[in-house]
JSON list of C-alpha atoms in Angstrom, two decimals:
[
{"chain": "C", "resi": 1025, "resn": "UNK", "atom": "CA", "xyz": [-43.63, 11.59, 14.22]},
{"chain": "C", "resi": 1026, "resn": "UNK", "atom": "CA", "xyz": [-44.56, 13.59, 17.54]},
{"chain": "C", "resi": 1027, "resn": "UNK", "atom": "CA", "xyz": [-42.14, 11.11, 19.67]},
{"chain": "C", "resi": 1028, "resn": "UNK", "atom": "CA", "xyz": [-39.35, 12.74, 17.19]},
{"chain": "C", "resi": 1029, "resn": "UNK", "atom": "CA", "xyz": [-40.45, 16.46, 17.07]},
{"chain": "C", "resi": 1030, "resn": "UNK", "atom": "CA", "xyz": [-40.72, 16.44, 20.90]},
{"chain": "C", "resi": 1031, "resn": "UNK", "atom": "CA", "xyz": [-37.05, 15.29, 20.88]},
{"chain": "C", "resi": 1032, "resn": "UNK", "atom": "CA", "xyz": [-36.31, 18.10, 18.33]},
{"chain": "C", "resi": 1033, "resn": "UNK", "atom": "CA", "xyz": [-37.49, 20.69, 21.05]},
{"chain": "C", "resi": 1034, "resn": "UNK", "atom": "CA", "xyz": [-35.78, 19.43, 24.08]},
{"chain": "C", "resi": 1035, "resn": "UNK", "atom": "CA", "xyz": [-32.41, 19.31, 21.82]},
{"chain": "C", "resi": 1036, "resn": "UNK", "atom": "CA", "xyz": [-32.42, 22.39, 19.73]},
{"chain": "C", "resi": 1037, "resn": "UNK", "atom": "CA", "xyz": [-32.34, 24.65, 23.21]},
{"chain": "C", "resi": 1038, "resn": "UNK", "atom": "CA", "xyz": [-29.67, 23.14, 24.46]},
{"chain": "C", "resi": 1039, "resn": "UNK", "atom": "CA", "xyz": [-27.49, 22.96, 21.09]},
{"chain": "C", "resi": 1040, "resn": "UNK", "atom": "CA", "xyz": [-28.65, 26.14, 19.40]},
{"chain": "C", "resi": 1041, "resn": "UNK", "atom": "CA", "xyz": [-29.60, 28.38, 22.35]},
{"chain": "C", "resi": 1042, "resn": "UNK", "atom": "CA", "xyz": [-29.47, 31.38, 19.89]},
{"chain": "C", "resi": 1043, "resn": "UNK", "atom": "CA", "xyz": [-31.98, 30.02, 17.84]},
{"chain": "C", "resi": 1044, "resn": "UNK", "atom": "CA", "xyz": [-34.66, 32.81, 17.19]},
{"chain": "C", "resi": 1045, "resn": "UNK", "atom": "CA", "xyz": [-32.37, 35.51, 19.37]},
{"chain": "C", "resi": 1046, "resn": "UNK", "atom": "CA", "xyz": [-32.03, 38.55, 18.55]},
{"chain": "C", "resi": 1047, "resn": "UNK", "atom": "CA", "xyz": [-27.38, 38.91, 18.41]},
{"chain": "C", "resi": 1048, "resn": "UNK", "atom": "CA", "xyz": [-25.07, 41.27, 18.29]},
{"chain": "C", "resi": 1049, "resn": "UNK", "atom": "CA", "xyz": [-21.88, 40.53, 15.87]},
{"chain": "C", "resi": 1050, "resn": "UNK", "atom": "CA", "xyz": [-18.89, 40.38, 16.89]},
{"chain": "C", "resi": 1051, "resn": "UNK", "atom": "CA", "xyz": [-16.76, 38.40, 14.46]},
{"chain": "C", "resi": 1052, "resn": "UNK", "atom": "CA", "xyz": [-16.32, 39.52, 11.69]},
{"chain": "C", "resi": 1053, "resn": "UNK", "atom": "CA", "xyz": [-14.26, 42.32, 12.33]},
{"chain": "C", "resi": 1054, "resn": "UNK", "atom": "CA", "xyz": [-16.58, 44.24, 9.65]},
{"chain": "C", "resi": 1055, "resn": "UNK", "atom": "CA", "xyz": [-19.30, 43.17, 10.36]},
{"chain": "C", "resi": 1056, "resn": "UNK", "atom": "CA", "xyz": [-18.77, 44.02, 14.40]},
{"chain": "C", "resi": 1057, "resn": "UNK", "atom": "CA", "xyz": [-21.61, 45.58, 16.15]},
{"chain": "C", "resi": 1058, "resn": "UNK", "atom": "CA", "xyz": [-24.26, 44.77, 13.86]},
{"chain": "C", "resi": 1059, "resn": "UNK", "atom": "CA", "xyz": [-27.52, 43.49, 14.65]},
{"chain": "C", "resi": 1060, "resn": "UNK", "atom": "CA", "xyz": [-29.70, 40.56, 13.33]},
{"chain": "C", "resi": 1061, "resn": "UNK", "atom": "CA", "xyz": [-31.82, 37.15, 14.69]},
{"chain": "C", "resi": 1062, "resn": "UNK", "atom": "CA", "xyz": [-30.95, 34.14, 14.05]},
{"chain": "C", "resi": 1063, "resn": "UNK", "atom": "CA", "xyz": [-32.70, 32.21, 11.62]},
{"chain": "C", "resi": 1064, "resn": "UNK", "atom": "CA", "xyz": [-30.79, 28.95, 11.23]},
{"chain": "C", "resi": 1065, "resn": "UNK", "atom": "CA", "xyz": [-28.22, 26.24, 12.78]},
{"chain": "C", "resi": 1066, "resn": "UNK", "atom": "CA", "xyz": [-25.67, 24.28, 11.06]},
{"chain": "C", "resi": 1067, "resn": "UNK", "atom": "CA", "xyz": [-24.02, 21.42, 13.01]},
{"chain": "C", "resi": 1068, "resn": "UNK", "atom": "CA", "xyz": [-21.39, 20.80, 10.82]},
{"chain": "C", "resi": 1069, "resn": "UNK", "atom": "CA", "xyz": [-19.59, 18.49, 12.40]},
{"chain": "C", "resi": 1070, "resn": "UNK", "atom": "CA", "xyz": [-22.17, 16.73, 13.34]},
{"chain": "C", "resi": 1071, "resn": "UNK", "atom": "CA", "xyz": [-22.75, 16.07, 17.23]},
{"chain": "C", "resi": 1072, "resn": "UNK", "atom": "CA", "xyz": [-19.10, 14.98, 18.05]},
{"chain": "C", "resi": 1073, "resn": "UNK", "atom": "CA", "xyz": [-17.42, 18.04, 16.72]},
{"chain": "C", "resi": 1074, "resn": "UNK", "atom": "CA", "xyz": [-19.15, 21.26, 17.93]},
{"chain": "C", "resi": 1075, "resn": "UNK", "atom": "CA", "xyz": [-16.28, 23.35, 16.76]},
{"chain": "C", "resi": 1076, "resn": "UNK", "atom": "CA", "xyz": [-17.42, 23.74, 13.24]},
{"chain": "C", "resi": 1077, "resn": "UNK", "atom": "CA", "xyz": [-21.17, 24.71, 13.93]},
{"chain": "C", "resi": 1078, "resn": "UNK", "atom": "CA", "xyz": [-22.29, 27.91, 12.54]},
{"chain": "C", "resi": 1079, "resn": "UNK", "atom": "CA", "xyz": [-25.43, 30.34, 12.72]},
{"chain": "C", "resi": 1080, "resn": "UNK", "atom": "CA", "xyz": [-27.37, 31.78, 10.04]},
{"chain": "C", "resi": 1081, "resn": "UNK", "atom": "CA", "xyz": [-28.09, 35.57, 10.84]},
{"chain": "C", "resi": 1082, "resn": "UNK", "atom": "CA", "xyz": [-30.00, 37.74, 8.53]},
{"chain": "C", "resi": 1083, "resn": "UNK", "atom": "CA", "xyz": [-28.72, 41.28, 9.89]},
{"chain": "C", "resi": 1084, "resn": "UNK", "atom": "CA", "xyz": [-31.03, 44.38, 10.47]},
{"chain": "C", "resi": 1085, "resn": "UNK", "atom": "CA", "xyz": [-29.71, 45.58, 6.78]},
{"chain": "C", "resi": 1086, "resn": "UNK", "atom": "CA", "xyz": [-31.31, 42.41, 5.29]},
{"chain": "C", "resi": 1087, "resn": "UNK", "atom": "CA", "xyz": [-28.09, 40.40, 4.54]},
{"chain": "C", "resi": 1088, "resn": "UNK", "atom": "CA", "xyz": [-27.66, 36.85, 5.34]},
{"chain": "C", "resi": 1089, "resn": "UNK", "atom": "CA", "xyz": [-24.37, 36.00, 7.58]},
{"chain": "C", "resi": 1090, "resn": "UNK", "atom": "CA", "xyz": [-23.13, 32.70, 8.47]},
{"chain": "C", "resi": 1091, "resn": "UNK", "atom": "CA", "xyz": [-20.81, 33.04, 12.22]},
{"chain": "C", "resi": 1092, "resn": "UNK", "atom": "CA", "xyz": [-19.75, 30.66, 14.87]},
{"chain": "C", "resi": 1093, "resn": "UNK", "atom": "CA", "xyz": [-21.64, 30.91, 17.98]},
{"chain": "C", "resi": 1094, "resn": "UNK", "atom": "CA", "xyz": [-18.81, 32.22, 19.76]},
{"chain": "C", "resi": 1095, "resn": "UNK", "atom": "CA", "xyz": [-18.98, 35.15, 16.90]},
{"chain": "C", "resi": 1096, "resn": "UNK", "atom": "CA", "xyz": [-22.03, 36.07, 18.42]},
{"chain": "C", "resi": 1097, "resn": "UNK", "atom": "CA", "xyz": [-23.72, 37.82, 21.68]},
{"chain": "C", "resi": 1098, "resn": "UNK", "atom": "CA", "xyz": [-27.66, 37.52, 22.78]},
{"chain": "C", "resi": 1099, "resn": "UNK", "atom": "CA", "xyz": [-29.08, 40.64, 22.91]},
{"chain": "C", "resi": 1100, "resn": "UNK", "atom": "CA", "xyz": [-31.55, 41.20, 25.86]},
{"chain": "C", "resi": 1101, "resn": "UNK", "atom": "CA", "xyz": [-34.26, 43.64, 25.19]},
{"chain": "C", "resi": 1102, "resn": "UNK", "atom": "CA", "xyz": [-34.34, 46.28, 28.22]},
{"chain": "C", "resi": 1103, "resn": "UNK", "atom": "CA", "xyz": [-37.70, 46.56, 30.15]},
{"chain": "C", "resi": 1104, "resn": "UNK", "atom": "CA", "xyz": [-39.30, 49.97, 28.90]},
{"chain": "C", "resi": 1105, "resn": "UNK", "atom": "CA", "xyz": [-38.86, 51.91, 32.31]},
{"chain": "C", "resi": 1106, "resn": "UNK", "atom": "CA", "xyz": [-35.37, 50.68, 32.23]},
{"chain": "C", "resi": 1107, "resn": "UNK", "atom": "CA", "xyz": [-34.73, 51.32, 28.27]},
{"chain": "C", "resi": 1108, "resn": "UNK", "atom": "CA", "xyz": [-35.67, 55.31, 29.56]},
{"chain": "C", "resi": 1109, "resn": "UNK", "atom": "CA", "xyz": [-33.60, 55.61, 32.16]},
{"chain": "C", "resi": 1110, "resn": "UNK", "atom": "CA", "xyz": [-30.65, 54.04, 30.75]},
{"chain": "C", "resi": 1111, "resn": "UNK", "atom": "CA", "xyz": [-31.20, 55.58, 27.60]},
{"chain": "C", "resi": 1112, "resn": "UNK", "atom": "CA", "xyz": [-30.77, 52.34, 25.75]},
{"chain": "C", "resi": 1113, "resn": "UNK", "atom": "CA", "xyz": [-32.73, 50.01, 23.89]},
{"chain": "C", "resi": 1114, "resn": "UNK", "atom": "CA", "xyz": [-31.08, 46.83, 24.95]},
{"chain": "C", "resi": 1115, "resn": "UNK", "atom": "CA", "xyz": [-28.03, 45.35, 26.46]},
{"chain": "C", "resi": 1116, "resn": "UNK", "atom": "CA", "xyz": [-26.02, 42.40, 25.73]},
{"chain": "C", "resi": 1117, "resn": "UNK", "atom": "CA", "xyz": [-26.51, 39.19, 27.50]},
{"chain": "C", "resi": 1118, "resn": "UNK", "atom": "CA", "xyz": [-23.96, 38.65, 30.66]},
{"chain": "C", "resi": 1119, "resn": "UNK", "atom": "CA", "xyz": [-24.42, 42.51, 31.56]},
{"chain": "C", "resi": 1120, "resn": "UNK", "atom": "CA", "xyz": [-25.58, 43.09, 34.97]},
{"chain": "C", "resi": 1121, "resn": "UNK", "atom": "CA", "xyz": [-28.81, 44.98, 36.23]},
{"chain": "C", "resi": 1122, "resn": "UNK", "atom": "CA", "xyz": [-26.65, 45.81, 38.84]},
{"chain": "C", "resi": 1123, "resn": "UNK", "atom": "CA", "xyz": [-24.70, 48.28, 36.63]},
{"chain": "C", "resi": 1124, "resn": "UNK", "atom": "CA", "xyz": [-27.53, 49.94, 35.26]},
{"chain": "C", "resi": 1125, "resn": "UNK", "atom": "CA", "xyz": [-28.92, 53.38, 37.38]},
{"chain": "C", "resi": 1126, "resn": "UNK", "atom": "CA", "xyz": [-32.41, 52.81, 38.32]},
{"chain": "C", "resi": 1127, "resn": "UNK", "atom": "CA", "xyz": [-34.40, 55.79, 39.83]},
{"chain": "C", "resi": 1128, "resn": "UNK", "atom": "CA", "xyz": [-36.86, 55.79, 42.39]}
]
């Protein structure tokens, strides 16, 4: 019903804020630095035990990775003027404008 799918909306945000993001990896250790979006959430267990839910991340190279949210970073994409400045493409989320050079 719409009364349900407007509940979906407002709870998915707060539970799965990754949903849809663009991440960086992290965890695994082999996997570390790689890039992907995430495509899926898995509350596994259930709403009392967030400890065990997991993301679905199909990586830049096309494989399909399943990693705790902790195993994973937002990546923000850098305003072009910024991106050619810095040099860089994006940053992580958490970093600071602050430490980035900006010309003017």
């Amino acid at each position: 019903t719409a009364q349900n799918m407007e509940i979906l909306t407002t709870i998915i945000p707060k539970v799965a804020p990754l949903m849809d993001k663009r991440v960086r990896i992290h965890c695994p250790a082999e996997r570390h630095g790689e890039y992907g979006v995430v495509t899926d959430f898995h509350p596994n267990g259930g709403f009392d035990d967030r400890s065990r839910d997991q993301y679905t991340v199909r990586l830049d190279c096309g494989e399909v990775l399943e990693v705790r949210p902790g195993d994973v970073r937002a990546v923000v994409q850098a305003e072009p003027r910024e991106a050619a400045i810095s040099g860089s493409g994006g940053g992580e989320a958490g970093t600071s404008k602050a430490n980035s050079t900006n010309a003017t």
